[in-house]
Amino acid sequence: MRILVISDIHANLDALQTVLQEAGEIDQVWCLGDLVGYGPQPNECVELIRSLPNITCIKGNHDVAALGEINISLFNQEAKESMLWHQSVLSLENKEYLRSLPERFETDSVTLVHGSPRNPIWEYILDPYVARINYEYFKSDFCFIGHSHQPIISSWDVNEGVLEWGAPQQNAIVSLHNRMIINPGSVGQPRDSDSRAAYGIYKTDSNKFEFHRVTYNISAVQSKILDMRLPFRHAQRLSGGW
Ligand code: ZN
C-alpha cells in the first residue's frame, strides 16, 4: 500500500490541493491534525479532507481551539485574532467533523498523533531528549507525528541504547526499522526555512518512508489571507518558511 502522510494543513487549500495532486496514486491518506488555524480557507480544507476516500484523520491543537473548547487567552495577539476568525467562519458541520476526530490512532505497526504519544494534542517533539522519553509512550514500531512543522527522523535502538535524531535530506527515502518517530513536515505552513509544502509517502510493502517537498502558489494564499484581513505575519511567514 502507498499511504500519503500529511500534517498541519492550517487552512491552506492551495498547498493541500497541490500535495494531493503531486502524491499521485495513493491507497490511503493519514492526516496528523491541524486542518485549520492561520490560513484563509478552513471550511474548504476540512471539506476536502472529509471528501477523501480512505482518510484517517486525528485532531490537533488548532482543531481543538477552533471548536472553542479551550481558553485561548494565552495565545499571542495575532494567533488569537486569527483563531477567533476561524471559530466564527467554520460551519457547524465542519466543527462537528473536527470534534469527531480521535486524538490517537494505532495500527499494529504505526501510531498516529499530532504532538507526541505522551501528550497527543499539545507536546512538541523538537529535540532528541523529548523524543527519547516519548518512545516509552507507544507500543507500535513507528510513530508518525506533526505539530512542530519540521520534518524529522528519529530512531531508537533499544538493545544498543542509541538514539538518532535529525532532519531528512532532500527527497530522502528512509528504510523504516523498529523503532522510529517520523514527522513528515507541514503542508500549509512549513517552519524549516523551506517554503515548499511538505508531505510523506509511507510504502507498507517495502516499509519505506519518502520525504517530499512541492512548490505551490504561495502568493495566491497570501492574497487570500490579506483579503480576509487576517494578520499580515501569517501571510509573510509562508514565503520564508518560518
Ligand atoms: Zn500546526
Short mmCIF file of C-alpha atoms and ligand atoms in Angstrom, two decimals:
data_model
loop_
_atom_site.label_atom_id
_atom_site.label_comp_id
_atom_site.label_asym_id
_atom_site.label_seq_id
_atom_site.Cartn_x
_atom_site.Cartn_y
_atom_site.Cartn_z
CA MET A 1 0.00 0.00 0.00
CA ARG A 2 1.01 3.57 -0.72
CA ILE A 3 -0.14 5.89 2.08
CA LEU A 4 0.04 9.68 1.87
CA VAL A 5 1.02 11.12 5.27
CA ILE A 6 0.21 14.81 5.79
CA SER A 7 0.05 17.19 8.72
CA ASP A 8 -0.53 20.83 9.68
CA ILE A 9 -2.55 21.97 6.69
CA HIS A 10 -3.64 25.13 8.50
CA ALA A 11 -6.42 26.18 6.16
CA ASN A 12 -4.03 26.42 3.21
CA LEU A 13 -6.15 24.94 0.42
CA ASP A 14 -3.71 25.72 -2.39
CA ALA A 15 -0.95 23.76 -0.64
CA LEU A 16 -3.29 20.86 0.17
CA GLN A 17 -4.58 20.58 -3.40
CA THR A 18 -1.04 20.68 -4.79
CA VAL A 19 0.13 17.94 -2.41
CA LEU A 20 -2.85 15.69 -3.27
CA GLN A 21 -2.11 16.16 -6.96
CA GLU A 22 1.64 15.54 -6.61
CA ALA A 23 1.21 12.45 -4.45
CA GLY A 24 -0.25 10.54 -7.42
CA GLU A 25 -1.98 7.19 -6.94
CA ILE A 26 -2.48 6.51 -3.25
CA ASP A 27 -4.42 3.88 -1.33
CA GLN A 28 -4.95 5.85 1.87
CA VAL A 29 -4.41 9.27 3.40
CA TRP A 30 -3.27 9.71 7.00
CA CYS A 31 -3.68 13.25 8.31
CA LEU A 32 -1.97 14.15 11.58
CA GLY A 33 -4.11 17.13 12.56
CA ASP A 34 -4.25 20.94 12.49
CA LEU A 35 -6.53 21.21 9.49
CA VAL A 36 -7.41 24.78 10.49
CA GLY A 37 -5.80 27.86 12.10
CA TYR A 38 -3.67 30.61 10.47
CA GLY A 39 -4.78 30.20 6.83
CA PRO A 40 -7.67 31.67 4.83
CA GLN A 41 -9.74 28.60 3.83
CA PRO A 42 -10.63 26.47 6.85
CA ASN A 43 -14.02 25.24 5.56
CA GLU A 44 -12.63 24.30 2.16
CA CYS A 45 -9.76 22.36 3.74
CA VAL A 46 -11.98 20.44 6.17
CA GLU A 47 -14.40 19.65 3.34
CA LEU A 48 -11.63 18.40 1.06
CA ILE A 49 -10.22 16.18 3.82
CA ARG A 50 -13.71 14.86 4.63
CA SER A 51 -14.31 14.01 0.99
CA LEU A 52 -11.21 11.85 0.60
CA PRO A 53 -11.81 8.13 0.36
CA ASN A 54 -9.82 6.07 2.88
CA ILE A 55 -8.92 9.02 5.08
CA THR A 56 -7.73 8.55 8.66
CA CYS A 57 -7.51 11.88 10.44
CA ILE A 58 -6.66 12.81 14.01
CA LYS A 59 -7.10 16.17 15.73
CA GLY A 60 -4.51 18.83 16.51
CA ASN A 61 -4.37 21.72 18.97
CA HIS A 62 -5.68 24.23 16.44
CA ASP A 63 -8.63 21.96 15.63
CA VAL A 64 -9.48 21.86 19.34
CA ALA A 65 -9.04 25.63 19.66
CA ALA A 66 -11.32 26.26 16.67
CA LEU A 67 -14.10 24.43 18.49
CA GLY A 68 -13.88 27.00 21.28
CA GLU A 69 -13.19 24.21 23.76
CA ILE A 70 -10.03 25.68 25.24
CA ASN A 71 -9.09 29.02 26.69
CA ILE A 72 -7.15 30.99 24.07
CA SER A 73 -6.35 33.96 26.32
CA LEU A 74 -2.73 32.79 26.45
CA PHE A 75 -2.39 32.79 22.63
CA ASN A 76 -0.40 35.77 21.31
CA GLN A 77 -2.47 38.63 19.90
CA GLU A 78 -2.16 37.58 16.23
CA ALA A 79 -2.87 33.91 16.93
CA LYS A 80 -5.90 34.92 18.99
CA GLU A 81 -7.21 37.22 16.27
CA SER A 82 -6.84 34.51 13.68
CA MET A 83 -8.40 31.84 15.92
CA LEU A 84 -11.47 33.97 16.66
CA TRP A 85 -11.97 34.38 12.91
CA HIS A 86 -11.69 30.61 12.38
CA GLN A 87 -14.21 29.97 15.15
CA SER A 88 -16.65 32.39 13.54
CA VAL A 89 -16.42 31.15 9.93
CA LEU A 90 -16.27 27.38 10.41
CA SER A 91 -19.59 25.74 9.58
CA LEU A 92 -21.38 23.68 12.22
CA GLU A 93 -20.92 20.57 10.09
CA ASN A 94 -17.18 21.12 9.80
CA LYS A 95 -16.90 21.80 13.53
CA GLU A 96 -18.79 18.57 14.15
CA TYR A 97 -16.27 16.74 11.97
CA LEU A 98 -13.32 18.23 13.87
CA ARG A 99 -15.00 17.31 17.16
CA SER A 100 -15.41 13.70 15.99
CA LEU A 101 -11.71 13.21 15.27
CA PRO A 102 -9.74 10.97 17.64
CA GLU A 103 -6.55 12.16 19.41
CA ARG A 104 -4.70 8.99 18.58
CA PHE A 105 -4.90 6.20 16.02
CA GLU A 106 -2.98 2.95 16.20
CA THR A 107 -2.35 0.01 13.89
CA ASP A 108 -0.07 -2.94 14.73
CA SER A 109 2.89 -1.14 13.23
CA VAL A 110 2.14 2.60 13.43
CA THR A 111 0.78 5.10 15.97
CA LEU A 112 -0.54 8.45 14.70
CA VAL A 113 -0.67 11.52 16.96
CA HIS A 114 -0.46 15.26 16.38
CA GLY A 115 2.01 16.35 19.09
CA SER A 116 3.53 13.37 20.87
CA PRO A 117 2.40 9.96 22.07
CA ARG A 118 2.78 11.22 25.67
CA ASN A 119 0.56 14.25 25.11
CA PRO A 120 -1.12 13.88 21.69
CA ILE A 121 -2.55 17.37 21.38
CA TRP A 122 -0.01 19.70 22.97
CA GLU A 123 3.54 18.37 23.36
CA TYR A 124 6.17 19.33 20.77
CA ILE A 125 8.93 16.85 19.95
CA LEU A 126 11.65 19.32 18.99
CA ASP A 127 14.75 17.64 20.38
CA PRO A 128 16.18 14.16 20.98
CA TYR A 129 15.60 14.29 24.75
CA VAL A 130 11.86 14.71 24.40
CA ALA A 131 11.85 12.13 21.60
CA ARG A 132 13.64 9.60 23.83
CA ILE A 133 11.03 9.95 26.60
CA ASN A 134 8.24 9.54 24.11
CA TYR A 135 9.43 6.11 22.94
CA GLU A 136 8.01 4.86 26.26
CA TYR A 137 4.53 6.05 25.30
CA PHE A 138 3.75 3.96 22.22
CA LYS A 139 3.93 0.24 21.57
CA SER A 140 3.94 0.10 17.77
CA ASP A 141 7.16 0.02 15.74
CA PHE A 142 6.71 3.57 14.41
CA CYS A 143 5.02 6.76 15.46
CA PHE A 144 4.11 9.48 12.96
CA ILE A 145 3.75 12.97 14.41
CA GLY A 146 3.17 16.58 13.29
CA HIS A 147 2.82 19.82 15.32
CA SER A 148 6.40 21.20 15.04
CA HIS A 149 6.01 21.81 11.25
CA GLN A 150 9.53 20.39 10.77
CA PRO A 151 10.39 17.13 9.00
CA ILE A 152 12.23 14.83 11.43
CA ILE A 153 13.56 11.29 11.56
CA SER A 154 14.35 9.74 14.89
CA SER A 155 15.21 6.16 15.72
CA TRP A 156 15.76 4.35 19.00
CA ASP A 157 17.78 1.18 19.19
CA VAL A 158 16.68 -0.44 22.44
CA ASN A 159 19.50 -3.03 22.51
CA GLU A 160 22.31 -0.59 21.83
CA GLY A 161 20.66 2.26 23.72
CA VAL A 162 21.32 4.55 20.74
CA LEU A 163 19.01 7.40 19.77
CA GLU A 164 19.29 9.04 16.37
CA TRP A 165 17.72 12.38 15.54
CA GLY A 166 17.85 14.74 12.58
CA ALA A 167 16.20 16.43 9.62
CA PRO A 168 15.91 14.29 6.49
CA GLN A 169 17.98 15.07 3.37
CA GLN A 170 16.17 16.41 0.28
CA ASN A 171 13.86 13.69 -1.08
CA ALA A 172 15.12 11.21 1.49
CA ILE A 173 13.84 7.65 1.30
CA VAL A 174 14.13 6.05 4.71
CA SER A 175 14.00 2.31 5.40
CA LEU A 176 11.82 2.03 8.45
CA HIS A 177 13.07 -0.15 11.28
CA ASN A 178 11.94 -0.79 14.80
CA ARG A 179 11.63 1.81 16.42
CA MET A 180 11.16 5.24 14.85
CA ILE A 181 9.41 8.59 15.24
CA ILE A 182 8.80 10.42 11.96
CA ASN A 183 7.43 13.88 11.20
CA PRO A 184 6.58 14.45 7.51
CA GLY A 185 6.64 18.26 7.97
CA SER A 186 3.81 20.70 7.34
CA VAL A 187 1.63 21.03 4.25
CA GLY A 188 0.36 24.54 4.87
CA GLN A 189 2.97 26.33 7.00
CA PRO A 190 6.46 24.78 6.88
CA ARG A 191 8.86 26.09 9.55
CA ASP A 192 12.21 24.70 8.41
CA SER A 193 13.15 27.68 6.21
CA ASP A 194 11.87 25.83 3.13
CA SER A 195 8.63 27.38 1.92
CA ARG A 196 7.57 24.35 -0.14
CA ALA A 197 4.71 22.17 1.11
CA ALA A 198 5.95 19.01 2.85
CA TYR A 199 4.42 15.53 2.84
CA GLY A 200 5.40 11.90 3.21
CA ILE A 201 4.64 8.67 1.39
CA TYR A 202 4.64 5.51 3.51
CA LYS A 203 5.06 2.35 1.43
CA THR A 204 3.88 -0.50 3.61
CA ASP A 205 5.10 -3.34 1.33
CA SER A 206 8.72 -2.22 1.28
CA ASN A 207 8.50 -0.49 4.69
CA LYS A 208 9.92 2.74 3.32
CA PHE A 209 9.06 6.35 4.09
CA GLU A 210 9.70 9.02 1.45
CA PHE A 211 10.00 12.73 2.33
CA HIS A 212 8.71 15.07 -0.37
CA ARG A 213 8.51 18.83 -1.00
CA VAL A 214 6.47 20.62 -3.63
CA THR A 215 6.17 24.26 -4.62
CA TYR A 216 2.67 25.74 -4.68
CA ASN A 217 1.21 29.16 -5.37
CA ILE A 218 2.21 30.96 -2.15
CA SER A 219 1.28 34.44 -3.37
CA ALA A 220 -2.30 33.30 -4.09
CA VAL A 221 -2.63 32.17 -0.47
CA GLN A 222 -1.03 35.37 0.82
CA SER A 223 -3.59 37.46 -1.10
CA LYS A 224 -6.44 35.43 0.38
CA ILE A 225 -5.03 35.92 3.90
CA LEU A 226 -4.92 39.69 3.35
CA ASP A 227 -8.40 39.71 1.75
CA MET A 228 -9.78 38.07 4.88
CA ARG A 229 -7.98 40.71 6.97
CA LEU A 230 -6.04 38.04 8.84
CA PRO A 231 -2.69 39.01 10.42
CA PHE A 232 -0.06 40.09 7.87
CA ARG A 233 2.62 37.96 9.54
CA HIS A 234 0.65 34.80 8.78
CA ALA A 235 0.95 35.68 5.08
CA GLN A 236 4.56 36.83 5.33
CA ARG A 237 5.86 33.69 7.04
CA LEU A 238 4.74 31.43 4.17
CA SER A 239 7.40 32.82 1.81
CA GLY A 240 10.17 32.35 4.35
CA GLY A 241 9.08 29.02 5.77
CA TRP A 242 9.05 30.16 9.40
ZN ZN B 1 0.24 23.19 13.49
#
